[in-house]
Amino acid sequence: MLQRVILAAFAITAPQFAIAQDASDGVTFRFGLGPSFAPEYFGSDETAPGVGGKFRLESLQLGGVSLGGGDNYGLGVRGSLRFIGERNADDFSELAGLEDIDASLELGGGLEFTAPYYDVFAVLRYGVIGHGSFVSEIGSNVYYRPTDQLTFKAGPRVLIGDDDYAQTYFGVSGATSLTDFDAQGGLVSAGAMAEATYAINDDWEVIGTINYNQLREDAADSPISENDDMLSGSIVLTRKITFGF
């Protein structure tokens, strides 16, 4: 069975805050979907095709208050979300005896500092649906813009999870084919992301993303993890959408 996973991120990147009483209320964002590939589950040595998603809030005008727009450089807030597909033990012989894991949706946010050629961010997410645990992601990017239409960015990432998160995805209890393992929270993975964005026009963009992450600490030591190296990627076509209130 193929596990389809949507991984997405949204951001209000260092928003410009202003009062504009004569402006119309509305919101502008980008959204898109496209083909992707990812490990069948965390620690799997097999990959499967799926669906990748992107969502980015660009500006919000409400009650004369403007958020976003402009160059968005400096310190600001950043939203973050991640969807993790379900894991059914019956689909994988090596996981026989483990409990199934429902799909999870993580929501959260944090801070980001953005400059013309780099950014640094830290976010905290909570599994509002599914695992009900806290995870934190810390990272940075450097930017290269060879043309007005093409932007490259790349940088390191680390993922930290609490005890519940680690036990949900890497713990083993009562399995018939695996040794019991009590996974503790801490550093889950470390790696890097590379992304290229091509602006077809003001409304449409194509975004290609590659992620490499290596499981660390208890996530790597877990008997569930057959491969500590996780590679995923997507190609997404996004559309700018504006709604007036």
Tab-separated table of C-alpha atoms in Angstrom:
chain	number	residue	atom	x	y	z
A	1	MET	CA	0.000	0.000	0.000
A	2	LEU	CA	1.304	3.448	-0.923
A	3	GLN	CA	1.350	5.997	1.876
A	4	ARG	CA	0.390	9.419	0.580
A	5	VAL	CA	1.797	12.240	2.691
A	6	ILE	CA	1.235	15.964	2.332
A	7	LEU	CA	3.948	18.113	3.856
A	8	ALA	CA	3.299	21.826	3.794
A	9	ALA	CA	4.445	25.049	5.401
A	10	PHE	CA	2.872	28.465	5.700
A	11	ALA	CA	4.411	31.733	6.769
A	12	ILE	CA	3.712	35.352	7.541
A	13	THR	CA	7.344	36.205	6.990
A	14	ALA	CA	8.460	39.262	8.960
A	15	PRO	CA	5.227	41.108	8.152
A	16	GLN	CA	5.054	44.831	7.598
A	17	PHE	CA	2.529	46.246	10.085
A	18	ALA	CA	0.722	49.448	9.155
A	19	ILE	CA	-2.509	51.392	9.618
A	20	ALA	CA	-4.315	52.154	6.356
A	21	GLN	CA	-7.877	53.277	7.013
A	22	ASP	CA	-8.797	53.678	3.330
A	23	ALA	CA	-7.639	50.200	2.235
A	24	SER	CA	-10.090	47.410	1.428
A	25	ASP	CA	-10.138	44.361	3.694
A	26	GLY	CA	-8.873	41.133	2.148
A	27	VAL	CA	-6.318	38.331	2.182
A	28	THR	CA	-3.767	37.150	-0.384
A	29	PHE	CA	-2.130	33.740	-0.251
A	30	ARG	CA	-0.502	31.112	-2.460
A	31	PHE	CA	-1.634	27.505	-2.555
A	32	GLY	CA	-0.672	24.521	-4.672
A	33	LEU	CA	-0.338	20.760	-4.947
A	34	GLY	CA	1.910	18.435	-6.902
A	35	PRO	CA	3.584	15.027	-7.030
A	36	SER	CA	5.974	14.027	-4.261
A	37	PHE	CA	7.950	11.117	-2.868
A	38	ALA	CA	8.858	10.237	0.717
A	39	PRO	CA	9.727	7.246	2.915
A	40	GLU	CA	6.712	4.981	3.487
A	41	TYR	CA	7.075	5.731	7.207
A	42	PHE	CA	9.726	7.290	9.457
A	43	GLY	CA	12.702	4.930	9.338
A	44	SER	CA	11.510	2.945	6.312
A	45	ASP	CA	14.052	1.895	3.680
A	46	GLU	CA	11.379	2.152	0.950
A	47	THR	CA	9.936	5.281	-0.661
A	48	ALA	CA	6.447	5.841	-2.063
A	49	PRO	CA	4.813	8.478	-4.284
A	50	GLY	CA	2.355	10.921	-2.795
A	51	VAL	CA	1.045	14.482	-2.896
A	52	GLY	CA	3.023	17.541	-1.798
A	53	GLY	CA	1.431	20.845	-0.832
A	54	LYS	CA	2.458	24.469	-0.341
A	55	PHE	CA	0.590	27.273	1.397
A	56	ARG	CA	1.964	30.774	1.983
A	57	LEU	CA	0.067	33.735	3.420
A	58	GLU	CA	1.335	36.880	1.672
A	59	SER	CA	-0.803	39.687	3.082
A	60	LEU	CA	-3.827	40.406	5.246
A	61	GLN	CA	-5.832	43.633	5.454
A	62	LEU	CA	-8.473	43.769	8.193
A	63	GLY	CA	-10.145	46.736	9.824
A	64	GLY	CA	-7.555	49.207	8.582
A	65	VAL	CA	-4.654	47.082	9.858
A	66	SER	CA	-2.234	45.798	7.218
A	67	LEU	CA	-0.133	42.678	7.733
A	68	GLY	CA	2.405	41.558	5.160
A	69	GLY	CA	3.302	42.943	1.777
A	70	GLY	CA	6.489	44.741	0.799
A	71	ASP	CA	9.944	43.217	1.183
A	72	ASN	CA	9.118	41.680	4.599
A	73	TYR	CA	12.683	41.992	5.930
A	74	GLY	CA	13.440	41.960	9.633
A	75	LEU	CA	11.993	40.107	12.603
A	76	GLY	CA	8.512	38.670	12.232
A	77	VAL	CA	6.204	35.761	12.914
A	78	ARG	CA	6.100	32.503	10.981
A	79	GLY	CA	3.335	29.921	10.854
A	80	SER	CA	4.022	26.232	10.347
A	81	LEU	CA	1.998	23.130	9.588
A	82	ARG	CA	2.749	19.517	8.737
A	83	PHE	CA	0.520	16.611	7.794
A	84	ILE	CA	1.786	13.074	8.484
A	85	GLY	CA	0.021	10.145	6.860
A	86	GLU	CA	-1.259	7.154	8.810
A	87	ARG	CA	0.897	4.088	9.421
A	88	ASN	CA	-0.882	0.738	9.208
A	89	ALA	CA	1.198	-2.129	10.590
A	90	ASP	CA	-0.633	-4.629	8.362
A	91	ASP	CA	0.853	-2.924	5.294
A	92	PHE	CA	4.442	-3.685	6.339
A	93	SER	CA	5.595	-7.135	7.375
A	94	GLU	CA	8.506	-5.706	9.376
A	95	LEU	CA	6.023	-3.826	11.621
A	96	ALA	CA	3.855	-6.854	12.434
A	97	GLY	CA	2.476	-6.586	15.967
A	98	LEU	CA	2.728	-2.799	16.272
A	99	GLU	CA	-0.322	-0.618	16.773
A	100	ASP	CA	-1.558	1.477	13.842
A	101	ILE	CA	-0.883	5.234	13.914
A	102	ASP	CA	-3.571	7.640	12.725
A	103	ALA	CA	-2.837	10.526	10.392
A	104	SER	CA	-1.671	13.660	12.218
A	105	LEU	CA	-1.920	17.380	11.600
A	106	GLU	CA	0.592	19.637	13.358
A	107	LEU	CA	-0.085	23.365	13.686
A	108	GLY	CA	2.047	26.064	15.244
A	109	GLY	CA	4.340	28.993	14.660
A	110	GLY	CA	7.353	30.898	15.831
A	111	LEU	CA	9.794	33.655	14.938
A	112	GLU	CA	11.821	34.356	11.820
A	113	PHE	CA	14.484	36.907	10.954
A	114	THR	CA	14.664	37.638	7.228
A	115	ALA	CA	17.309	39.546	5.287
A	116	PRO	CA	17.745	39.896	1.498
A	117	TYR	CA	20.062	36.871	1.241
A	118	TYR	CA	19.270	34.702	4.270
A	119	ASP	CA	16.742	33.865	6.957
A	120	VAL	CA	16.768	32.114	10.358
A	121	PHE	CA	13.682	30.620	12.014
A	122	ALA	CA	12.420	28.569	14.965
A	123	VAL	CA	8.895	27.170	15.224
A	124	LEU	CA	6.901	25.055	17.673
A	125	ARG	CA	4.070	22.792	16.466
A	126	TYR	CA	1.463	20.676	18.252
A	127	GLY	CA	-0.360	17.653	16.871
A	128	VAL	CA	-3.912	19.026	17.017
A	129	ILE	CA	-5.093	15.906	15.191
A	130	GLY	CA	-3.364	12.572	15.712
A	131	HIS	CA	-0.262	12.229	17.875
A	132	GLY	CA	-1.041	15.104	20.310
A	133	SER	CA	2.655	15.889	20.884
A	134	PHE	CA	4.986	18.882	20.594
A	135	VAL	CA	7.718	19.187	17.981
A	136	SER	CA	10.106	22.036	17.289
A	137	GLU	CA	11.906	22.847	14.039
A	138	ILE	CA	14.932	25.141	13.797
A	139	GLY	CA	16.613	26.107	10.541
A	140	SER	CA	17.971	28.723	8.190
A	141	ASN	CA	18.265	29.421	4.458
A	142	VAL	CA	20.573	31.273	2.122
A	143	TYR	CA	19.109	32.735	-1.083
A	144	TYR	CA	20.428	33.077	-4.637
A	145	ARG	CA	18.442	34.916	-7.313
A	146	PRO	CA	20.100	34.641	-10.744
A	147	THR	CA	17.063	36.255	-12.416
A	148	ASP	CA	13.889	38.058	-11.361
A	149	GLN	CA	11.915	34.868	-12.025
A	150	LEU	CA	14.195	32.245	-10.450
A	151	THR	CA	15.063	31.890	-6.748
A	152	PHE	CA	17.163	29.203	-5.074
A	153	LYS	CA	17.308	28.678	-1.328
A	154	ALA	CA	18.933	26.027	0.843
A	155	GLY	CA	19.877	25.481	4.449
A	156	PRO	CA	20.061	23.188	7.487
A	157	ARG	CA	17.156	21.861	9.551
A	158	VAL	CA	16.816	20.101	12.918
A	159	LEU	CA	13.651	18.518	14.334
A	160	ILE	CA	13.124	18.040	18.072
A	161	GLY	CA	10.233	16.037	19.529
A	162	ASP	CA	8.893	15.368	23.004
A	163	ASP	CA	8.637	11.923	24.645
A	164	ASP	CA	5.116	11.272	23.330
A	165	TYR	CA	6.160	12.049	19.759
A	166	ALA	CA	9.222	9.800	19.975
A	167	GLN	CA	7.240	6.927	21.484
A	168	THR	CA	4.449	7.267	18.919
A	169	TYR	CA	6.695	6.886	15.865
A	170	PHE	CA	9.740	5.045	17.216
A	171	GLY	CA	8.644	3.200	20.354
A	172	VAL	CA	8.008	-0.558	20.393
A	173	SER	CA	5.732	-2.308	22.857
A	174	GLY	CA	4.343	-5.825	22.600
A	175	ALA	CA	5.434	-6.352	18.992
A	176	THR	CA	5.919	-9.956	17.953
A	177	SER	CA	8.928	-9.386	15.696
A	178	LEU	CA	10.711	-6.389	17.262
A	179	THR	CA	12.433	-5.849	20.593
A	180	ASP	CA	10.579	-3.560	23.020
A	181	PHE	CA	11.987	-0.043	22.895
A	182	ASP	CA	11.091	2.992	25.028
A	183	ALA	CA	11.841	5.993	22.810
A	184	GLN	CA	12.726	9.228	24.600
A	185	GLY	CA	12.269	12.743	23.261
A	186	GLY	CA	15.078	14.966	22.035
A	187	LEU	CA	16.754	15.420	18.695
A	188	VAL	CA	14.747	13.430	16.137
A	189	SER	CA	16.531	14.338	12.903
A	190	ALA	CA	19.029	16.738	11.344
A	191	GLY	CA	19.445	17.510	7.692
A	192	ALA	CA	19.001	20.103	4.972
A	193	MET	CA	16.489	21.453	2.474
A	194	ALA	CA	17.039	22.803	-1.058
A	195	GLU	CA	14.324	24.541	-3.054
A	196	ALA	CA	13.987	26.262	-6.432
A	197	THR	CA	11.091	28.591	-7.251
A	198	TYR	CA	10.290	29.708	-10.795
A	199	ALA	CA	7.752	32.515	-11.183
A	200	ILE	CA	5.858	31.885	-14.414
A	201	ASN	CA	4.076	35.201	-13.870
A	202	ASP	CA	2.724	37.170	-10.930
A	203	ASP	CA	0.047	34.540	-10.245
A	204	TRP	CA	1.713	31.180	-10.933
A	205	GLU	CA	4.879	29.603	-9.496
A	206	VAL	CA	6.542	26.207	-9.817
A	207	ILE	CA	8.395	25.072	-6.681
A	208	GLY	CA	10.748	22.094	-6.572
A	209	THR	CA	11.879	20.918	-3.134
A	210	ILE	CA	14.339	18.270	-1.908
A	211	ASN	CA	14.689	17.366	1.776
A	212	TYR	CA	17.362	15.169	3.335
A	213	ASN	CA	17.123	14.253	7.007
A	214	GLN	CA	19.092	11.778	9.098
A	215	LEU	CA	17.422	10.230	12.139
A	216	ARG	CA	19.324	10.855	15.354
A	217	GLU	CA	19.431	9.627	18.970
A	218	ASP	CA	16.504	7.344	19.931
A	219	ALA	CA	14.855	7.740	16.526
A	220	ALA	CA	17.955	6.204	14.939
A	221	ASP	CA	18.366	3.554	17.661
A	222	SER	CA	14.773	2.333	17.387
A	223	PRO	CA	14.327	-1.182	15.921
A	224	ILE	CA	11.637	0.361	13.693
A	225	SER	CA	14.259	2.414	11.824
A	226	GLU	CA	15.706	0.309	9.022
A	227	ASN	CA	17.247	3.348	7.339
A	228	ASP	CA	18.341	6.489	9.171
A	229	ASP	CA	18.655	8.488	5.937
A	230	MET	CA	15.344	9.983	4.789
A	231	LEU	CA	15.029	11.640	1.372
A	232	SER	CA	11.848	13.318	0.167
A	233	GLY	CA	10.892	15.777	-2.538
A	234	SER	CA	8.072	17.440	-4.441
A	235	ILE	CA	7.237	19.580	-7.464
A	236	VAL	CA	4.302	21.886	-6.772
A	237	LEU	CA	2.413	24.361	-8.952
A	238	THR	CA	1.056	27.220	-6.828
A	239	ARG	CA	-1.523	29.917	-7.591
A	240	LYS	CA	-1.873	33.313	-5.950
A	241	ILE	CA	-5.407	33.791	-4.633
A	242	THR	CA	-6.964	36.996	-3.307
A	243	PHE	CA	-10.245	37.310	-1.397
A	244	GLY	CA	-11.885	40.574	-0.422
A	245	PHE	CA	-14.035	40.869	2.694
